[in-house]
PDB file of C-alpha atoms and ligand atoms in Angstrom:
ATOM      1  CA  GLU Z  13      -8.360 -21.142  -4.341  1.00 86.00           C
ATOM      2  CA  GLU Z  14      -8.727 -18.840  -1.257  1.00 96.00           C
ATOM      3  CA  TYR Z  15      -5.777 -16.858   0.075  1.00 97.00           C
ATOM      4  CA  VAL Z  16      -5.464 -14.803   2.752  1.00 97.00           C
ATOM      5  CA  VAL Z  17      -2.754 -12.549   4.762  1.00 96.00           C
ATOM      6  CA  VAL Z  18      -1.676 -13.385   7.902  1.00 96.00           C
ATOM      7  CA  ASN Z  19       0.028 -11.457  10.549  1.00 95.00           C
ATOM      8  CA  PHE Z  20       1.434 -12.555  13.784  1.00 96.00           C
ATOM      9  CA  TYR Z  21       4.276 -11.709  16.236  1.00 96.00           C
ATOM     10  CA  HIS Z  22       5.193 -13.572  19.480  1.00 96.00           C
ATOM     11  CA  LEU Z  23       7.909 -12.447  21.747  1.00 96.00           C
ATOM     12  CA  VAL Z  24       9.805 -15.246  23.556  1.00 96.00           C
ATOM     13  CA  ASP Z  25      13.389 -16.407  24.213  1.00 97.00           C
ATOM     14  CA  ILE Z  26      14.483 -18.608  21.111  1.00 97.00           C
ATOM     15  CA  PRO Z  27      18.078 -20.047  22.354  1.00 96.00           C
ATOM     16  CA  ARG Z  28      18.908 -21.221  19.064  1.00 97.00           C
ATOM     17  CA  PRO Z  29      17.034 -19.256  16.465  1.00 98.00           C
ATOM     18  CA  HIS Z  30      18.975 -20.876  13.199  1.00 98.00           C
ATOM     19  CA  GLU Z  31      17.735 -24.481  14.190  1.00 98.00           C
ATOM     20  CA  VAL Z  32      14.165 -22.912  14.518  1.00 98.00           C
ATOM     21  CA  ILE Z  33      14.455 -21.231  11.147  1.00 98.00           C
ATOM     22  CA  ASN Z  34      15.560 -24.247   9.423  1.00 98.00           C
ATOM     23  CA  ASN Z  35      12.767 -26.504  10.910  1.00 98.00           C
ATOM     24  CA  HIS Z  36      10.311 -23.690   9.747  1.00 98.00           C
ATOM     25  CA  ARG Z  37      11.778 -23.708   6.256  1.00 98.00           C
ATOM     26  CA  ALA Z  38      11.552 -27.620   5.930  1.00 98.00           C
ATOM     27  CA  TRP Z  39       7.892 -27.019   6.944  1.00 98.00           C
ATOM     28  CA  MET Z  40       7.064 -24.914   4.246  1.00 98.00           C
ATOM     29  CA  GLU Z  41       8.760 -27.095   1.565  1.00 97.00           C
ATOM     30  CA  GLY Z  42       5.891 -27.245  -1.331  1.00 96.00           C
ATOM     31  CA  ARG Z  43       3.855 -24.846   0.084  1.00 97.00           C
ATOM     32  CA  GLU Z  44       2.401 -21.537  -1.129  1.00 95.00           C
ATOM     33  CA  VAL Z  45       3.614 -19.105   1.517  1.00 98.00           C
ATOM     34  CA  ARG Z  46       5.049 -15.372   0.642  1.00 98.00           C
ATOM     35  CA  GLY Z  47       6.014 -12.460   2.739  1.00 97.00           C
ATOM     36  CA  ARG Z  48       8.372 -11.642   5.635  1.00 96.00           C
ATOM     37  CA  ILE Z  49       9.034 -13.918   8.566  1.00 97.00           C
ATOM     38  CA  TYR Z  50      11.801 -12.560  10.902  1.00 97.00           C
ATOM     39  CA  ILE Z  51      13.062 -14.750  13.968  1.00 98.00           C
ATOM     40  CA  SER Z  52      15.553 -13.561  16.328  1.00 97.00           C
ATOM     41  CA  GLU Z  53      16.704 -14.699  20.053  1.00 97.00           C
ATOM     42  CA  GLN Z  54      13.500 -12.298  20.873  1.00 96.00           C
ATOM     43  CA  GLY Z  55      10.606 -14.285  19.062  1.00 97.00           C
ATOM     44  CA  ILE Z  56       9.321 -14.036  15.558  1.00 97.00           C
ATOM     45  CA  ASN Z  57       7.341 -11.171  13.409  1.00 96.00           C
ATOM     46  CA  ALA Z  58       5.545 -12.711  10.636  1.00 97.00           C
ATOM     47  CA  GLN Z  59       3.210 -10.743   8.098  1.00 96.00           C
ATOM     48  CA  TYR Z  60       2.783 -13.192   5.042  1.00 97.00           C
ATOM     49  CA  GLY Z  61      -0.043 -14.462   3.033  1.00 97.00           C
ATOM     50  CA  GLY Z  62      -1.032 -17.440   0.757  1.00 98.00           C
ATOM     51  CA  LEU Z  63      -3.232 -20.385   0.011  1.00 98.00           C
ATOM     52  CA  ARG Z  64      -5.327 -20.393   3.241  1.00 98.00           C
ATOM     53  CA  LYS Z  65      -4.641 -24.008   4.093  1.00 97.00           C
ATOM     54  CA  ASP Z  66      -0.828 -23.090   3.864  1.00 98.00           C
ATOM     55  CA  ALA Z  67      -1.054 -19.619   5.359  1.00 98.00           C
ATOM     56  CA  GLU Z  68      -3.134 -20.263   7.951  1.00 98.00           C
ATOM     57  CA  GLY Z  69      -1.864 -23.749   8.466  1.00 98.00           C
ATOM     58  CA  TYR Z  70       1.496 -22.314   9.285  1.00 98.00           C
ATOM     59  CA  ALA Z  71       0.294 -20.077  12.285  1.00 98.00           C
ATOM     60  CA  ARG Z  72      -1.838 -23.422  13.383  1.00 97.00           C
ATOM     61  CA  TRP Z  73       1.166 -25.322  13.274  1.00 98.00           C
ATOM     62  CA  LEU Z  74       3.124 -23.153  15.485  1.00 98.00           C
ATOM     63  CA  ALA Z  75       0.573 -22.316  17.840  1.00 97.00           C
ATOM     64  CA  ASP Z  76      -0.716 -25.992  18.158  1.00 96.00           C
ATOM     65  CA  THR Z  77       2.374 -28.051  17.800  1.00 97.00           C
ATOM     66  CA  GLN Z  78       5.494 -26.083  18.322  1.00 97.00           C
ATOM     67  CA  PRO Z  79       5.616 -25.335  22.433  1.00 96.00           C
ATOM     68  CA  LEU Z  80       7.984 -22.128  21.779  1.00 96.00           C
ATOM     69  CA  PHE Z  81       5.100 -20.285  20.270  1.00 97.00           C
ATOM     70  CA  LYS Z  82       1.842 -21.882  22.365  1.00 93.00           C
ATOM     71  CA  GLY Z  83      -1.018 -19.424  22.309  1.00 87.00           C
ATOM     72  CA  LEU Z  84       0.269 -17.648  19.241  1.00 92.00           C
ATOM     73  CA  LEU Z  85      -2.659 -15.198  18.065  1.00 90.00           C
ATOM     74  CA  TYR Z  86      -2.936 -14.458  14.535  1.00 94.00           C
ATOM     75  CA  THR Z  87      -5.102 -12.772  12.295  1.00 92.00           C
ATOM     76  CA  VAL Z  88      -6.405 -13.973   9.148  1.00 94.00           C
ATOM     77  CA  TRP Z  89      -8.060 -11.640   6.268  1.00 92.00           C
ATOM     78  CA  PRO Z  90      -9.224 -13.132   3.499  1.00 93.00           C
ATOM     79  CA  VAL Z  91      -7.561 -11.445   0.179  1.00 94.00           C
ATOM     80  CA  GLU Z  92      -7.466 -11.898  -3.732  1.00 93.00           C
ATOM     81  CA  GLY Z  93      -4.291 -13.864  -4.480  1.00 95.00           C
ATOM     82  CA  HIS Z  94      -0.706 -13.245  -3.216  1.00 96.00           C
ATOM     83  CA  GLN Z  95      -0.040 -10.084  -1.822  1.00 95.00           C
ATOM     84  CA  TYR Z  96       3.485 -10.654  -1.591  1.00 96.00           C
ATOM     85  CA  PRO Z  97       6.381 -11.208  -4.035  1.00 95.00           C
ATOM     86  CA  LYS Z  98       8.097 -13.914  -2.377  1.00 96.00           C
ATOM     87  CA  LEU Z  99       9.257 -15.436   0.923  1.00 97.00           C
ATOM     88  CA  ARG Z 100      11.606 -14.368   2.938  1.00 97.00           C
ATOM     89  CA  LEU Z 101      12.341 -16.296   6.200  1.00 98.00           C
ATOM     90  CA  LYS Z 102      15.171 -15.621   7.928  1.00 97.00           C
ATOM     91  CA  TYR Z 103      17.545 -14.472  10.827  1.00 97.00           C
ATOM     92  CA  ARG Z 104      16.850 -10.819  11.854  1.00 94.00           C
ATOM     93  CA  PRO Z 105      18.544  -9.370  14.980  1.00 92.00           C
ATOM     94  CA  ASN Z 106      15.959  -6.899  15.531  1.00 89.00           C
ATOM     95  CA  LEU Z 107      12.495  -7.939  14.875  1.00 91.00           C
ATOM     96  CA  ILE Z 108      11.376  -4.096  14.430  1.00 86.00           C
ATOM     97  CA  SER Z 109      13.582  -1.225  13.220  1.00 77.00           C
ATOM     98  CA  LEU Z 110      14.210   0.586  16.864  1.00 73.00           C
ATOM     99  CA  ALA Z 111      16.973   3.354  16.661  1.00 67.00           C
ATOM    100  CA  GLY Z 112      19.843   1.547  19.415  1.00 69.00           C
ATOM    101  CA  GLY Z 113      18.210  -2.106  18.236  1.00 75.00           C
ATOM    102  CA  MET Z 114      15.890  -3.794  20.510  1.00 81.00           C
ATOM    103  CA  GLN Z 115      18.166  -6.569  22.027  1.00 84.00           C
ATOM    104  CA  ALA Z 116      18.836  -4.446  25.187  1.00 83.00           C
ATOM    105  CA  LEU Z 117      14.910  -4.315  26.115  1.00 87.00           C
ATOM    106  CA  PRO Z 118      13.225  -7.343  28.120  1.00 92.00           C
ATOM    107  CA  ILE Z 119      11.109  -7.604  25.786  1.00 92.00           C
ATOM    108  CA  THR Z 120      10.210 -11.506  26.271  1.00 95.00           C
ATOM    109  CA  ASP Z 121       9.065 -10.881  29.939  1.00 94.00           C
ATOM    110  CA  PRO Z 122       5.439  -9.975  30.007  1.00 92.00           C
ATOM    111  CA  ALA Z 123       6.218  -8.201  33.114  1.00 93.00           C
ATOM    112  CA  ALA Z 124       8.245  -5.775  31.772  1.00 93.00           C
ATOM    113  CA  ARG Z 125       5.823  -4.904  28.833  1.00 93.00           C
ATOM    114  CA  ALA Z 126       2.599  -2.773  29.152  1.00 94.00           C
ATOM    115  CA  ILE Z 127      -0.958  -4.547  29.869  1.00 96.00           C
ATOM    116  CA  PRO Z 128      -2.244  -6.176  26.802  1.00 96.00           C
ATOM    117  CA  THR Z 129      -5.606  -4.672  26.642  1.00 97.00           C
ATOM    118  CA  PRO Z 130      -8.468  -6.553  24.635  1.00 97.00           C
ATOM    119  CA  PRO Z 131     -10.329  -4.366  22.032  1.00 97.00           C
ATOM    120  CA  THR Z 132     -13.675  -4.644  23.915  1.00 98.00           C
ATOM    121  CA  GLU Z 133     -11.716  -2.792  26.705  1.00 98.00           C
ATOM    122  CA  TRP Z 134     -10.000  -0.499  24.686  1.00 97.00           C
ATOM    123  CA  LYS Z 135     -12.956   0.277  23.180  1.00 97.00           C
ATOM    124  CA  ARG Z 136     -14.479   1.164  26.682  1.00 97.00           C
ATOM    125  CA  MET Z 137     -11.437   3.120  27.962  1.00 95.00           C
ATOM    126  CA  LEU Z 138     -11.721   5.369  24.986  1.00 93.00           C
ATOM    127  CA  SER Z 139     -15.290   5.783  25.445  1.00 93.00           C
ATOM    128  CA  GLU Z 140     -14.987   6.449  29.321  1.00 93.00           C
ATOM    129  CA  GLY Z 141     -12.100   8.835  28.376  1.00 89.00           C
ATOM    130  CA  GLN Z 142     -14.502  10.956  25.964  1.00 87.00           C
ATOM    131  CA  ARG Z 143     -17.512  10.782  28.484  1.00 91.00           C
ATOM    132  CA  THR Z 144     -15.389  12.237  31.594  1.00 91.00           C
ATOM    133  CA  GLY Z 145     -12.761  14.231  30.089  1.00 84.00           C
ATOM    134  CA  GLU Z 146      -9.989  12.581  31.441  1.00 84.00           C
ATOM    135  CA  MET Z 147      -8.631  10.908  28.368  1.00 82.00           C
ATOM    136  CA  PRO Z 148      -5.414   8.856  28.866  1.00 85.00           C
ATOM    137  CA  LEU Z 149      -2.492   9.865  26.566  1.00 82.00           C
ATOM    138  CA  VAL Z 150      -3.328   8.105  23.200  1.00 84.00           C
ATOM    139  CA  LEU Z 151      -0.128   6.995  21.818  1.00 84.00           C
ATOM    140  CA  ASP Z 152       0.522   5.832  18.230  1.00 84.00           C
ATOM    141  CA  VAL Z 153       3.726   4.135  17.531  1.00 83.00           C
ATOM    142  CA  ARG Z 154       3.745   3.860  13.926  1.00 84.00           C
ATOM    143  CA  ASN Z 155       4.988   5.953  10.861  1.00 81.00           C
ATOM    144  CA  SER Z 156       3.476   9.383  10.014  1.00 79.00           C
ATOM    145  CA  TYR Z 157       2.239   7.727   6.530  1.00 85.00           C
ATOM    146  CA  GLU Z 158       0.149   5.048   8.575  1.00 88.00           C
ATOM    147  CA  TRP Z 159      -1.275   7.894  10.689  1.00 86.00           C
ATOM    148  CA  ASP Z 160      -2.248   9.625   7.472  1.00 87.00           C
ATOM    149  CA  ALA Z 161      -4.291   6.569   6.194  1.00 91.00           C
ATOM    150  CA  GLY Z 162      -6.338   6.317   9.764  1.00 92.00           C
ATOM    151  CA  HIS Z 163      -6.042   6.529  13.297  1.00 89.00           C
ATOM    152  CA  PHE Z 164      -7.988   6.860  16.500  1.00 89.00           C
ATOM    153  CA  PRO Z 165      -9.308  10.137  17.534  1.00 77.00           C
ATOM    154  CA  CYS Z 166      -6.264  10.876  20.069  1.00 61.00           C
ATOM    155  CA  HIS Z 167      -2.686  10.715  19.231  1.00 53.00           C
ATOM    156  CA  LEU Z 168       0.613  11.287  20.701  1.00 51.00           C
ATOM    157  CA  PRO Z 169       3.757  11.033  18.483  1.00 48.00           C
ATOM    158  CA  PRO Z 170       6.734   8.928  19.588  1.00 46.00           C
ATOM    159  CA  PRO Z 171       9.836  10.961  20.355  1.00 44.00           C
ATOM    160  CA  PRO Z 172      11.704  11.284  17.152  1.00 40.00           C
ATOM    161  CA  LEU Z 173      14.044   8.965  16.084  1.00 35.00           C
ATOM    162  CA  LEU Z 174      13.258   6.349  18.540  1.00 41.00           C
ATOM    163  CA  LEU Z 175      11.181   4.349  16.062  1.00 42.00           C
ATOM    164  CA  LEU Z 176      13.444   4.224  12.710  1.00 35.00           C
ATOM    165  CA  ALA Z 177      11.341   3.176  10.081  1.00 33.00           C
ATOM    166  CA  GLN Z 178      11.248   4.920   6.302  1.00 30.00           C
ATOM    167  CA  SER Z 179      11.320   8.815   6.941  1.00 32.00           C
ATOM    168  CA  ALA Z 180       8.129  10.510   5.753  1.00 32.00           C
ATOM    169  CA  PRO Z 181       9.036  14.095   4.886  1.00 31.00           C
ATOM    170  CA  HIS Z 182       5.452  14.033   2.723  1.00 31.00           C
ATOM    171  CA  ALA Z 183       3.554  13.480   5.948  1.00 31.00           C
ATOM    172  CA  THR Z 184       0.848  15.918   7.339  1.00 32.00           C
ATOM    173  CA  PRO Z 185       2.196  17.690  10.528  1.00 31.00           C
ATOM    174  CA  LEU Z 186       0.862  16.000  13.466  1.00 32.00           C
ATOM    175  CA  PRO Z 187      -1.500  17.563  16.071  1.00 32.00           C
ATOM    176  CA  PRO Z 188       0.403  19.270  19.029  1.00 31.00           C
ATOM    177  CA  ALA Z 189       0.540  16.855  21.947  1.00 38.00           C
ATOM    178  CA  LEU Z 190       2.554  16.430  24.972  1.00 38.00           C
ATOM    179  CA  LEU Z 191       5.702  14.281  24.745  1.00 47.00           C
ATOM    180  CA  PRO Z 192       5.928  11.361  27.099  1.00 56.00           C
ATOM    181  CA  GLN Z 193       8.955  12.924  28.481  1.00 57.00           C
ATOM    182  CA  ASN Z 194       6.825  15.728  29.800  1.00 62.00           C
ATOM    183  CA  ALA Z 195       3.785  13.902  30.713  1.00 68.00           C
ATOM    184  CA  ASP Z 196       2.758  12.503  34.060  1.00 76.00           C
ATOM    185  CA  PRO Z 197       4.228   8.785  34.875  1.00 80.00           C
ATOM    186  CA  ASP Z 198       0.958   8.095  36.455  1.00 84.00           C
ATOM    187  CA  ARG Z 199      -1.426   9.214  33.631  1.00 83.00           C
ATOM    188  CA  PRO Z 200      -2.695   6.121  32.053  1.00 87.00           C
ATOM    189  CA  VAL Z 201      -1.028   5.658  28.264  1.00 87.00           C
ATOM    190  CA  MET Z 202      -2.833   3.682  25.599  1.00 90.00           C
ATOM    191  CA  ILE Z 203      -0.496   2.477  22.896  1.00 89.00           C
ATOM    192  CA  TYR Z 204      -1.535   1.282  19.581  1.00 91.00           C
ATOM    193  CA  CYS Z 205       0.122  -0.065  16.146  1.00 91.00           C
ATOM    194  CA  THR Z 206      -1.304  -2.240  13.498  1.00 93.00           C
ATOM    195  CA  GLY Z 207      -0.120  -5.565  14.716  1.00 93.00           C
ATOM    196  CA  GLY Z 208       1.129  -5.002  18.165  1.00 92.00           C
ATOM    197  CA  ILE Z 209       4.918  -5.545  18.113  1.00 92.00           C
ATOM    198  CA  ARG Z 210       5.928  -2.315  18.393  1.00 88.00           C
ATOM    199  CA  CYS Z 211       3.525  -1.390  20.787  1.00 88.00           C
ATOM    200  CA  ASP Z 212       5.038  -4.190  22.949  1.00 92.00           C
ATOM    201  CA  VAL Z 213       9.059  -2.674  22.283  1.00 87.00           C
ATOM    202  CA  TYR Z 214       7.949   0.909  22.883  1.00 84.00           C
ATOM    203  CA  GLY Z 215       5.593  -0.347  26.106  1.00 88.00           C
ATOM    204  CA  THR Z 216       8.626  -2.048  27.446  1.00 89.00           C
ATOM    205  CA  TYR Z 217      10.787   1.385  26.376  1.00 82.00           C
ATOM    206  CA  LEU Z 218       8.210   3.485  28.480  1.00 83.00           C
ATOM    207  CA  ARG Z 219       8.140   1.155  31.381  1.00 87.00           C
ATOM    208  CA  LYS Z 220      11.880   1.425  31.832  1.00 83.00           C
ATOM    209  CA  LYS Z 221      11.265   5.031  31.764  1.00 78.00           C
ATOM    210  CA  GLY Z 222       9.046   5.331  34.527  1.00 83.00           C
ATOM    211  CA  PHE Z 223       5.331   5.132  33.297  1.00 84.00           C
ATOM    212  CA  ASN Z 224       3.275   2.853  35.340  1.00 87.00           C
ATOM    213  CA  LYS Z 225      -0.017   2.838  33.566  1.00 92.00           C
ATOM    214  CA  LEU Z 226       0.597   1.457  30.432  1.00 94.00           C
ATOM    215  CA  TYR Z 227      -1.927  -0.248  28.141  1.00 96.00           C
ATOM    216  CA  THR Z 228      -1.310  -2.028  24.520  1.00 96.00           C
ATOM    217  CA  LEU Z 229      -3.954  -2.530  22.219  1.00 96.00           C
ATOM    218  CA  GLU Z 230      -3.704  -6.439  22.073  1.00 95.00           C
ATOM    219  CA  GLY Z 231      -3.303  -7.602  18.444  1.00 93.00           C
ATOM    220  CA  GLY Z 232      -3.224  -4.289  17.202  1.00 95.00           C
ATOM    221  CA  ILE Z 233      -5.492  -2.299  15.073  1.00 95.00           C
ATOM    222  CA  GLN Z 234      -6.023  -5.534  12.829  1.00 93.00           C
ATOM    223  CA  ASN Z 235      -7.561  -7.045  15.840  1.00 93.00           C
ATOM    224  CA  TYR Z 236      -9.789  -4.329  16.916  1.00 96.00           C
ATOM    225  CA  MET Z 237     -11.157  -3.422  13.669  1.00 94.00           C
ATOM    226  CA  ARG Z 238     -12.002  -7.821  13.453  1.00 91.00           C
ATOM    227  CA  GLU Z 239     -13.762  -7.297  16.689  1.00 94.00           C
ATOM    228  CA  GLU Z 240     -15.264  -3.820  16.921  1.00 95.00           C
ATOM    229  CA  GLY Z 241     -15.441  -2.454  13.444  1.00 93.00           C
ATOM    230  CA  LEU Z 242     -14.596   1.011  12.853  1.00 93.00           C
ATOM    231  CA  ASP Z 243     -15.851   2.469  16.466  1.00 94.00           C
ATOM    232  CA  HIS Z 244     -13.545   5.575  17.276  1.00 93.00           C
ATOM    233  CA  TRP Z 245     -11.445   5.039  14.277  1.00 93.00           C
ATOM    234  CA  ASN Z 246     -11.063   7.566  11.351  1.00 90.00           C
ATOM    235  CA  GLY Z 247      -9.986   6.565   7.942  1.00 92.00           C
ATOM    236  CA  SER Z 248      -8.838   3.110   6.863  1.00 94.00           C
ATOM    237  CA  LEU Z 249      -5.481   1.258   8.052  1.00 95.00           C
ATOM    238  CA  PHE Z 250      -2.503   1.229   5.884  1.00 93.00           C
ATOM    239  CA  VAL Z 251      -0.879  -2.265   5.515  1.00 93.00           C
ATOM    240  CA  PHE Z 252       2.331  -3.429   4.370  1.00 90.00           C
ATOM    241  CA  ASP Z 253       1.339  -5.742   1.474  1.00 91.00           C
ATOM    242  CA  GLY Z 254       0.081  -5.535  -1.818  1.00 90.00           C
ATOM    243  CA  ARG Z 255      -3.481  -4.036  -0.557  1.00 89.00           C
ATOM    244  CA  MET Z 256      -1.849  -0.998   1.099  1.00 90.00           C
ATOM    245  CA  ALA Z 257      -4.827  -0.134   2.947  1.00 92.00           C
ATOM    246  CA  ILE Z 258      -7.875  -1.949   4.285  1.00 91.00           C
ATOM    247  CA  ARG Z 259     -11.191  -1.213   5.838  1.00 88.00           C
ATOM    248  CA  PRO Z 260     -13.621  -3.801   7.555  1.00 82.00           C
ATOM    249  CA  ASN Z 261     -16.824  -5.041   5.980  1.00 75.00           C
ATOM    250  CA  LYS Z 262     -15.661  -2.781   2.753  1.00 74.00           C
ATOM    251  CA  ASP Z 263     -17.548  -3.968  -0.208  1.00 72.00           C
ATOM    252  CA  LYS Z 264     -15.431  -4.322  -3.688  1.00 71.00           C
ATOM    253  CA  GLU Z 265     -16.242  -0.888  -5.330  1.00 74.00           C
ATOM    254  CA  GLU Z 266     -16.103   1.189  -2.384  1.00 80.00           C
ATOM    255  CA  GLU Z 267     -13.354   3.681  -2.023  1.00 87.00           C
ATOM    256  CA  LEU Z 268     -10.694   3.353   0.698  1.00 92.00           C
ATOM    257  CA  GLU Z 269     -11.078   7.201   2.506  1.00 91.00           C
ATOM    258  CA  ALA Z 270      -7.646   8.551   4.277  1.00 93.00           C
ATOM    259  CA  ALA Z 271      -8.158  10.437   7.927  1.00 91.00           C
ATOM    260  CA  ALA Z 272      -5.697  13.173   6.212  1.00 89.00           C
ATOM    261  CA  PRO Z 273      -6.677  15.482   3.238  1.00 92.00           C
ATOM    262  CA  CYS Z 274      -5.508  15.151  -0.402  1.00 94.00           C
ATOM    263  CA  GLN Z 275      -1.836  16.824   0.199  1.00 91.00           C
ATOM    264  CA  VAL Z 276      -2.347  18.777  -3.286  1.00 90.00           C
ATOM    265  CA  CYS Z 277      -5.863  20.370  -2.874  1.00 92.00           C
ATOM    266  CA  GLY Z 278      -7.301  19.185   0.707  1.00 93.00           C
ATOM    267  CA  ALA Z 279     -10.251  17.512  -0.408  1.00 94.00           C
ATOM    268  CA  THR Z 280     -11.013  14.040   0.933  1.00 93.00           C
ATOM    269  CA  ALA Z 281      -8.160  11.974  -0.312  1.00 95.00           C
ATOM    270  CA  VAL Z 282      -8.644   8.263  -1.150  1.00 94.00           C
ATOM    271  CA  LEU Z 283      -6.331   5.402  -0.619  1.00 94.00           C
ATOM    272  CA  PRO Z 284      -3.829   3.967  -1.513  1.00 92.00           C
ATOM    273  CA  HIS Z 285      -0.658   5.949  -1.201  1.00 93.00           C
ATOM    274  CA  MET Z 286       1.004   6.419  -4.434  1.00 92.00           C
ATOM    275  CA  ASN Z 287       4.750   7.149  -5.270  1.00 93.00           C
ATOM    276  CA  CYS Z 288       5.141  10.283  -7.336  1.00 94.00           C
ATOM    277  CA  ALA Z 289       5.264   9.102 -11.032  1.00 94.00           C
ATOM    278  CA  ASN Z 290       8.340  11.240 -11.648  1.00 95.00           C
ATOM    279  CA  ILE Z 291      11.115   9.233 -10.887  1.00 94.00           C
ATOM    280  CA  ASP Z 292      13.354  11.982  -9.353  1.00 95.00           C
ATOM    281  CA  CYS Z 293      10.523  12.964  -6.990  1.00 94.00           C
ATOM    282  CA  ASN Z 294       9.018   9.464  -6.086  1.00 93.00           C
ATOM    283  CA  LYS Z 295       7.279  11.010  -3.126  1.00 91.00           C
ATOM    284  CA  LEU Z 296       4.653   9.132  -1.189  1.00 90.00           C
ATOM    285  CA  PHE Z 297       1.847  10.847  -1.220  1.00 92.00           C
ATOM    286  CA  ILE Z 298      -1.953  10.884  -0.818  1.00 93.00           C
ATOM    287  CA  ALA Z 299      -4.466  12.433  -3.169  1.00 95.00           C
ATOM    288  CA  CYS Z 300      -8.020  12.882  -4.059  1.00 95.00           C
ATOM    289  CA  ASP Z 301      -9.543  11.072  -7.495  1.00 93.00           C
ATOM    290  CA  ALA Z 302      -9.266  14.359  -9.186  1.00 95.00           C
ATOM    291  CA  CYS Z 303      -5.783  15.164  -8.559  1.00 94.00           C
ATOM    292  CA  LYS Z 304      -4.549  11.913  -9.106  1.00 92.00           C
ATOM    293  CA  THR Z 305      -5.996  12.371 -12.743  1.00 92.00           C
ATOM    294  CA  LYS Z 306      -5.205  16.196 -13.185  1.00 94.00           C
ATOM    295  CA  PHE Z 307      -1.737  15.608 -12.213  1.00 94.00           C
ATOM    296  CA  SER Z 308      -0.952  11.984 -14.059  1.00 92.00           C
ATOM    297  CA  GLY Z 309       0.167  10.161 -10.812  1.00 92.00           C
ATOM    298  CA  CYS Z 310       2.442  12.979  -9.919  1.00 94.00           C
ATOM    299  CA  CYS Z 311       2.314  14.761  -6.477  1.00 93.00           C
ATOM    300  CA  CYS Z 312       2.444  18.307  -7.701  1.00 91.00           C
ATOM    301  CA  GLU Z 313       2.067  20.221 -10.942  1.00 90.00           C
ATOM    302  CA  ALA Z 314       5.920  20.843 -11.117  1.00 92.00           C
ATOM    303  CA  CYS Z 315       6.458  17.342 -11.152  1.00 94.00           C
ATOM    304  CA  THR Z 316       4.021  16.434 -14.226  1.00 94.00           C
ATOM    305  CA  ALA Z 317       6.932  18.467 -16.465  1.00 94.00           C
ATOM    306  CA  ALA Z 318       9.778  16.265 -15.192  1.00 93.00           C
ATOM    307  CA  PRO Z 319      12.128  14.956 -17.801  1.00 92.00           C
ATOM    308  CA  ARG Z 320      12.064  11.121 -16.305  1.00 89.00           C
ATOM    309  CA  LEU Z 321       8.101  10.479 -15.846  1.00 86.00           C
TER     310      LEU Z 321
HETATM  311 ZN1   ZN A 426      -7.094  16.893  -4.344  1.00 63.61          ZN
HETATM  312 ZN1   ZN A 427       6.728  14.582  -7.278  1.00 63.61          ZN
END
């Protein structure tokens, strides 16, 4: 049987989220769906997978029959088997982790957000920027370990602590770049993330800060890769499921190259990320095949001598 991973989010006012959750749970009865589906007063954020008929069926059921979720844009990736351990369909006040929470941001109002930019237009803007030398600020609003796996060529890190996810002390230092607070508010800003929700939240935040020309990559990198492949993209894409990293049109045996080098020796690193085999270290790191073997899954030589492996 065929399995898929499905990703979508939809920002919309949901006056009674718990009723919606009960309705969705009833639909899930007897179906093979696992993953994270969060619903709040501000919408839905879903990363999940399962049998194609059930997983894709859920997205289609929402888009076709549930007025709140009309026009829902979702991506579907064929995978081998389940990529999530269980289904967590629940209320979560913040659809993404954000310092200070996201309830105060008017994210359900499309006019308060950045301009959604289809992949073809996104690609054209990057090419145009390279050709003319007038590159918009390209802002990656993911975590640094996601950046290490792969990214667009330009990068602007979000202000520290705005996006709160797992801290990533292992990460490669980010290239120096202008922070948004030093940037000209009329310079175009292109914002991207994996699926689009972090962009929409951050775009709304920047609009409140006075930035005028804000563009978000519609459907995120996943949608871009499906439509434009790897144009302008370095490396692979970090994903939050059992696969950990993907790359479009990859054949089965091909290794997934990271954009950042091996954190041990500096050679080309191969994904997925690993957690150091030393339980007391547990650092998330990327390495080349040779170093993974040489240090038996540890992040450095010192960890190979640790007492708890
Ligand atoms: Zn290495
Ligand atoms: Zn270690």
